[in-house]
């Protein structure tokens, strides 16, 4: 009897302290557009779910008002992979080796990121997502690695997405070093572009052996990105990179509690 009343007292104490079940944060997932269809890979959706968030695909729009309305409904932002970014957006002319550009998606991605960062909302960028994060915050790009980086290794692997084809060196003490618990890891690689000059307030936190930037993070740690595809690993059950998504969800939870 004594033990039961003690248990009830503990529960009565904890519930008002907010230690009851928390609502899962909503993670906005950026989409791509194929003709008139908006889409996002299940790899991203499943990774957010596995990390404890609710994935919410944000349909493409170039309207600032609509982007604000979407941001009102989410707690964190996951920027996904995709096409090349227009070089006019970072002060360069198009390289002969520039790939497909989707002007509306450029506006959508950069506006989402700028507005999210301004609100203090966490942002995690993957592949095109890290590049858009860097450009949105004032950095620039390498438009084509093979023609611009001397002695570049292969960054467009011909192997399954679950396979790590090249290694990266991670900066000691960085966010991603803490999350992954290693200073070197083999990553998958599906890009011919990369971050160039890094945006003010951001630092490089991982590089490939040829110097290509593979991760960046902001000084406040609320926005970060990787050039590889952790969602491709998580989707196939290689969960050693799941902490990257769990961190986004944790930051989103904090953002949600503070708004
Ligand atoms: Mn790479």
Short mmCIF file of C-alpha atoms and ligand atoms in Angstrom, two decimals:
data_model
loop_
_atom_site.label_atom_id
_atom_site.label_comp_id
_atom_site.label_asym_id
_atom_site.label_seq_id
_atom_site.Cartn_x
_atom_site.Cartn_y
_atom_site.Cartn_z
CA UNK A 1 0.00 0.00 0.00
CA UNK A 2 2.80 2.35 0.98
CA UNK A 3 4.67 1.56 -2.27
CA UNK A 4 1.54 2.27 -4.37
CA UNK A 5 0.93 5.68 -2.81
CA UNK A 6 4.61 6.51 -3.33
CA UNK A 7 4.27 5.63 -7.05
CA UNK A 8 1.15 7.81 -7.35
CA UNK A 9 2.95 10.69 -5.65
CA UNK A 10 5.89 10.39 -8.08
CA UNK A 11 3.57 10.41 -11.12
CA UNK A 12 1.65 13.42 -9.75
CA UNK A 13 4.96 15.23 -9.37
CA UNK A 14 6.35 14.38 -12.81
CA UNK A 15 3.31 15.14 -15.00
CA UNK A 16 3.20 18.88 -14.21
CA UNK A 17 6.97 19.03 -14.81
CA UNK A 18 6.31 18.16 -18.44
CA UNK A 19 7.87 14.72 -18.26
CA UNK A 20 4.77 13.09 -19.68
CA UNK A 21 4.84 11.91 -23.32
CA UNK A 22 5.89 14.78 -25.59
CA UNK A 23 4.25 15.46 -28.93
CA UNK A 24 6.41 14.36 -31.86
CA UNK A 25 7.88 17.33 -33.75
CA UNK A 26 6.87 17.89 -37.37
CA UNK A 27 9.77 17.89 -39.83
CA UNK A 28 9.15 19.68 -43.14
CA UNK A 29 10.70 17.71 -46.00
CA UNK A 30 11.52 19.67 -49.17
CA UNK A 31 10.20 18.20 -52.40
CA UNK A 32 11.35 17.96 -55.99
CA UNK A 33 9.11 18.46 -59.02
CA UNK A 34 8.75 16.11 -61.98
CA UNK A 35 6.47 17.67 -64.57
CA UNK A 36 3.40 18.57 -62.53
CA UNK A 37 4.15 16.06 -59.75
CA UNK A 38 5.79 17.02 -56.44
CA UNK A 39 7.67 14.20 -54.76
CA UNK A 40 10.14 13.28 -52.01
CA UNK A 41 12.02 10.01 -51.61
CA UNK A 42 10.70 7.48 -49.10
CA UNK A 43 14.30 7.25 -47.88
CA UNK A 44 13.95 10.75 -46.33
CA UNK A 45 10.44 10.03 -45.02
CA UNK A 46 11.50 6.76 -43.37
CA UNK A 47 14.63 8.34 -41.85
CA UNK A 48 12.58 11.10 -40.17
CA UNK A 49 10.08 8.52 -38.88
CA UNK A 50 12.84 6.28 -37.52
CA UNK A 51 14.33 9.31 -35.74
CA UNK A 52 11.01 10.03 -33.98
CA UNK A 53 9.71 12.92 -36.09
CA UNK A 54 6.61 13.32 -38.26
CA UNK A 55 7.66 13.87 -41.89
CA UNK A 56 5.56 16.48 -43.70
CA UNK A 57 6.32 17.05 -47.39
CA UNK A 58 6.15 20.73 -48.32
CA UNK A 59 4.70 21.15 -51.85
CA UNK A 60 6.70 23.38 -54.16
CA UNK A 61 5.79 27.07 -54.16
CA UNK A 62 7.63 30.28 -55.00
CA UNK A 63 5.23 32.38 -52.91
CA UNK A 64 6.87 33.89 -49.81
CA UNK A 65 3.49 34.08 -48.11
CA UNK A 66 2.81 30.37 -48.67
CA UNK A 67 6.30 29.43 -47.48
CA UNK A 68 5.65 31.38 -44.25
CA UNK A 69 2.35 29.54 -43.85
CA UNK A 70 4.07 26.16 -44.23
CA UNK A 71 6.81 27.16 -41.76
CA UNK A 72 4.10 28.03 -39.22
CA UNK A 73 3.16 24.32 -39.22
CA UNK A 74 6.59 22.70 -38.87
CA UNK A 75 9.27 22.51 -36.16
CA UNK A 76 12.31 21.58 -38.27
CA UNK A 77 13.37 21.48 -41.91
CA UNK A 78 15.00 18.68 -43.90
CA UNK A 79 16.36 19.86 -47.27
CA UNK A 80 16.68 17.00 -49.75
CA UNK A 81 18.89 16.18 -52.74
CA UNK A 82 18.27 17.08 -56.37
CA UNK A 83 19.34 19.11 -59.37
CA UNK A 84 22.11 21.69 -59.79
CA UNK A 85 21.60 25.22 -58.46
CA UNK A 86 21.62 28.19 -60.86
CA UNK A 87 25.12 29.76 -60.60
CA UNK A 88 23.60 33.24 -61.00
CA UNK A 89 22.38 32.78 -57.41
CA UNK A 90 25.96 32.69 -56.10
CA UNK A 91 27.57 35.19 -58.46
CA UNK A 92 28.97 32.86 -61.14
CA UNK A 93 28.29 32.23 -64.83
CA UNK A 94 27.26 28.68 -65.86
CA UNK A 95 30.07 26.18 -66.34
CA UNK A 96 29.99 24.10 -69.56
CA UNK A 97 29.44 21.11 -67.27
CA UNK A 98 26.50 22.50 -65.32
CA UNK A 99 23.64 19.98 -65.12
CA UNK A 100 19.86 20.46 -65.05
CA UNK A 101 18.62 23.58 -63.24
CA UNK A 102 15.06 24.01 -61.88
CA UNK A 103 14.57 27.77 -61.28
CA UNK A 104 11.36 27.45 -59.23
CA UNK A 105 12.95 24.88 -56.95
CA UNK A 106 15.93 27.21 -56.40
CA UNK A 107 13.60 29.97 -55.18
CA UNK A 108 11.59 27.50 -53.03
CA UNK A 109 14.69 25.94 -51.40
CA UNK A 110 16.56 29.18 -50.72
CA UNK A 111 13.46 30.96 -49.38
CA UNK A 112 12.56 28.04 -47.09
CA UNK A 113 16.09 27.96 -45.63
CA UNK A 114 16.47 31.72 -45.15
CA UNK A 115 13.10 32.03 -43.45
CA UNK A 116 13.64 28.95 -41.26
CA UNK A 117 17.09 30.13 -40.09
CA UNK A 118 15.66 33.60 -39.37
CA UNK A 119 13.02 31.97 -37.13
CA UNK A 120 15.67 29.97 -35.27
CA UNK A 121 14.22 26.75 -36.70
CA UNK A 122 16.69 23.85 -37.13
CA UNK A 123 17.71 22.95 -40.70
CA UNK A 124 19.43 19.78 -41.90
CA UNK A 125 20.60 19.81 -45.54
CA UNK A 126 21.51 16.71 -47.55
CA UNK A 127 23.40 16.83 -50.90
CA UNK A 128 21.63 19.64 -52.81
CA UNK A 129 20.33 20.57 -49.34
CA UNK A 130 23.80 21.36 -47.91
CA UNK A 131 24.58 23.31 -51.08
CA UNK A 132 21.36 25.34 -50.83
CA UNK A 133 22.04 25.97 -47.12
CA UNK A 134 25.50 27.31 -48.00
CA UNK A 135 24.21 29.48 -50.88
CA UNK A 136 21.21 30.78 -48.91
CA UNK A 137 23.54 31.96 -46.15
CA UNK A 138 26.03 33.64 -48.50
CA UNK A 139 28.48 30.94 -49.67
CA UNK A 140 29.22 29.75 -53.20
CA UNK A 141 29.73 26.51 -55.14
CA UNK A 142 32.02 24.32 -57.13
CA UNK A 143 29.79 23.82 -60.21
CA UNK A 144 31.53 20.69 -61.46
CA UNK A 145 34.06 18.73 -59.38
CA UNK A 146 35.77 16.75 -62.21
CA UNK A 147 36.63 19.93 -64.17
CA UNK A 148 37.34 22.24 -61.22
CA UNK A 149 39.06 20.13 -58.54
CA UNK A 150 42.57 18.91 -59.42
CA UNK A 151 43.04 15.19 -58.73
CA UNK A 152 39.41 14.79 -57.70
CA UNK A 153 38.31 11.31 -56.64
CA UNK A 154 35.05 9.78 -57.94
CA UNK A 155 32.07 11.49 -56.26
CA UNK A 156 29.46 9.87 -58.52
CA UNK A 157 29.57 6.26 -57.46
CA UNK A 158 28.34 3.41 -59.61
CA UNK A 159 27.23 1.31 -56.64
CA UNK A 160 24.07 0.91 -54.52
CA UNK A 161 22.97 3.83 -52.30
CA UNK A 162 23.59 1.73 -49.19
CA UNK A 163 27.31 1.41 -50.07
CA UNK A 164 29.98 3.80 -48.78
CA UNK A 165 32.36 4.37 -51.72
CA UNK A 166 34.79 6.96 -50.32
CA UNK A 167 35.87 8.02 -46.84
CA UNK A 168 35.59 11.44 -45.25
CA UNK A 169 37.64 12.98 -42.45
CA UNK A 170 35.49 14.59 -39.78
CA UNK A 171 36.69 17.57 -37.70
CA UNK A 172 37.33 16.66 -34.06
CA UNK A 173 34.82 18.23 -31.68
CA UNK A 174 32.35 19.12 -34.45
CA UNK A 175 28.65 18.36 -34.21
CA UNK A 176 28.87 15.49 -36.69
CA UNK A 177 31.92 14.01 -34.92
CA UNK A 178 29.92 13.99 -31.69
CA UNK A 179 26.83 12.53 -33.35
CA UNK A 180 28.60 9.80 -35.30
CA UNK A 181 31.27 9.12 -32.67
CA UNK A 182 34.01 8.68 -35.31
CA UNK A 183 36.53 10.88 -37.13
CA UNK A 184 36.46 8.89 -40.35
CA UNK A 185 33.61 7.11 -42.10
CA UNK A 186 32.92 5.63 -45.55
CA UNK A 187 30.05 7.50 -47.20
CA UNK A 188 27.96 7.09 -50.33
CA UNK A 189 28.48 9.78 -52.98
CA UNK A 190 26.14 10.98 -55.74
CA UNK A 191 27.23 14.50 -56.63
CA UNK A 192 29.27 16.41 -59.18
CA UNK A 193 28.87 19.74 -57.38
CA UNK A 194 30.04 20.77 -53.90
CA UNK A 195 30.18 23.74 -51.53
CA UNK A 196 32.88 26.25 -52.52
CA UNK A 197 33.43 29.29 -50.30
CA UNK A 198 31.64 28.59 -47.04
CA UNK A 199 28.95 31.05 -45.85
CA UNK A 200 29.85 33.51 -43.06
CA UNK A 201 29.18 31.96 -39.65
CA UNK A 202 29.55 28.42 -41.00
CA UNK A 203 32.51 26.04 -40.82
CA UNK A 204 33.60 22.95 -42.69
CA UNK A 205 33.28 19.85 -40.50
CA UNK A 206 34.22 17.07 -42.95
CA UNK A 207 36.19 16.71 -46.19
CA UNK A 208 36.93 13.97 -48.70
CA UNK A 209 40.59 13.10 -49.42
CA UNK A 210 40.61 15.50 -52.42
CA UNK A 211 39.51 18.39 -50.21
CA UNK A 212 35.88 18.42 -51.35
CA UNK A 213 33.59 19.67 -48.57
CA UNK A 214 31.39 16.87 -47.18
CA UNK A 215 29.83 18.60 -44.12
CA UNK A 216 29.25 22.10 -42.71
CA UNK A 217 27.61 23.51 -39.59
CA UNK A 218 26.58 26.92 -38.27
CA UNK A 219 28.21 28.52 -35.24
CA UNK A 220 24.99 28.05 -33.21
CA UNK A 221 24.70 24.39 -34.33
CA UNK A 222 21.07 24.88 -35.44
CA UNK A 223 21.79 24.34 -39.13
CA UNK A 224 24.05 21.70 -40.57
CA UNK A 225 24.47 19.67 -43.70
CA UNK A 226 26.20 16.71 -45.30
CA UNK A 227 27.11 16.12 -48.94
CA UNK A 228 26.51 12.36 -48.73
CA UNK A 229 23.16 10.56 -48.36
CA UNK A 230 22.63 9.29 -44.78
CA UNK A 231 18.98 8.58 -45.67
CA UNK A 232 20.20 5.99 -48.20
CA UNK A 233 22.01 4.19 -45.37
CA UNK A 234 19.16 4.45 -42.84
CA UNK A 235 16.62 3.21 -45.41
CA UNK A 236 18.63 0.03 -45.89
CA UNK A 237 19.02 -0.51 -42.15
CA UNK A 238 22.54 0.95 -41.71
CA UNK A 239 21.60 3.04 -38.70
CA UNK A 240 25.05 4.33 -37.68
CA UNK A 241 24.11 7.66 -39.33
CA UNK A 242 20.59 7.80 -37.79
CA UNK A 243 21.90 10.16 -35.03
CA UNK A 244 22.03 12.94 -37.68
CA UNK A 245 18.24 12.71 -38.09
CA UNK A 246 17.71 12.19 -34.34
CA UNK A 247 19.59 15.44 -33.73
CA UNK A 248 17.31 17.33 -36.15
CA UNK A 249 14.29 15.88 -34.33
CA UNK A 250 15.74 16.83 -30.92
CA UNK A 251 16.42 20.42 -32.07
CA UNK A 252 12.90 20.55 -33.56
CA UNK A 253 11.46 19.41 -30.21
CA UNK A 254 13.33 22.25 -28.47
CA UNK A 255 12.21 24.76 -31.11
CA UNK A 256 8.62 23.60 -30.73
CA UNK A 257 8.77 24.03 -26.94
CA UNK A 258 10.21 27.56 -27.31
CA UNK A 259 7.72 29.00 -29.82
MN1 LIG B 1 31.45 12.73 -52.09
#
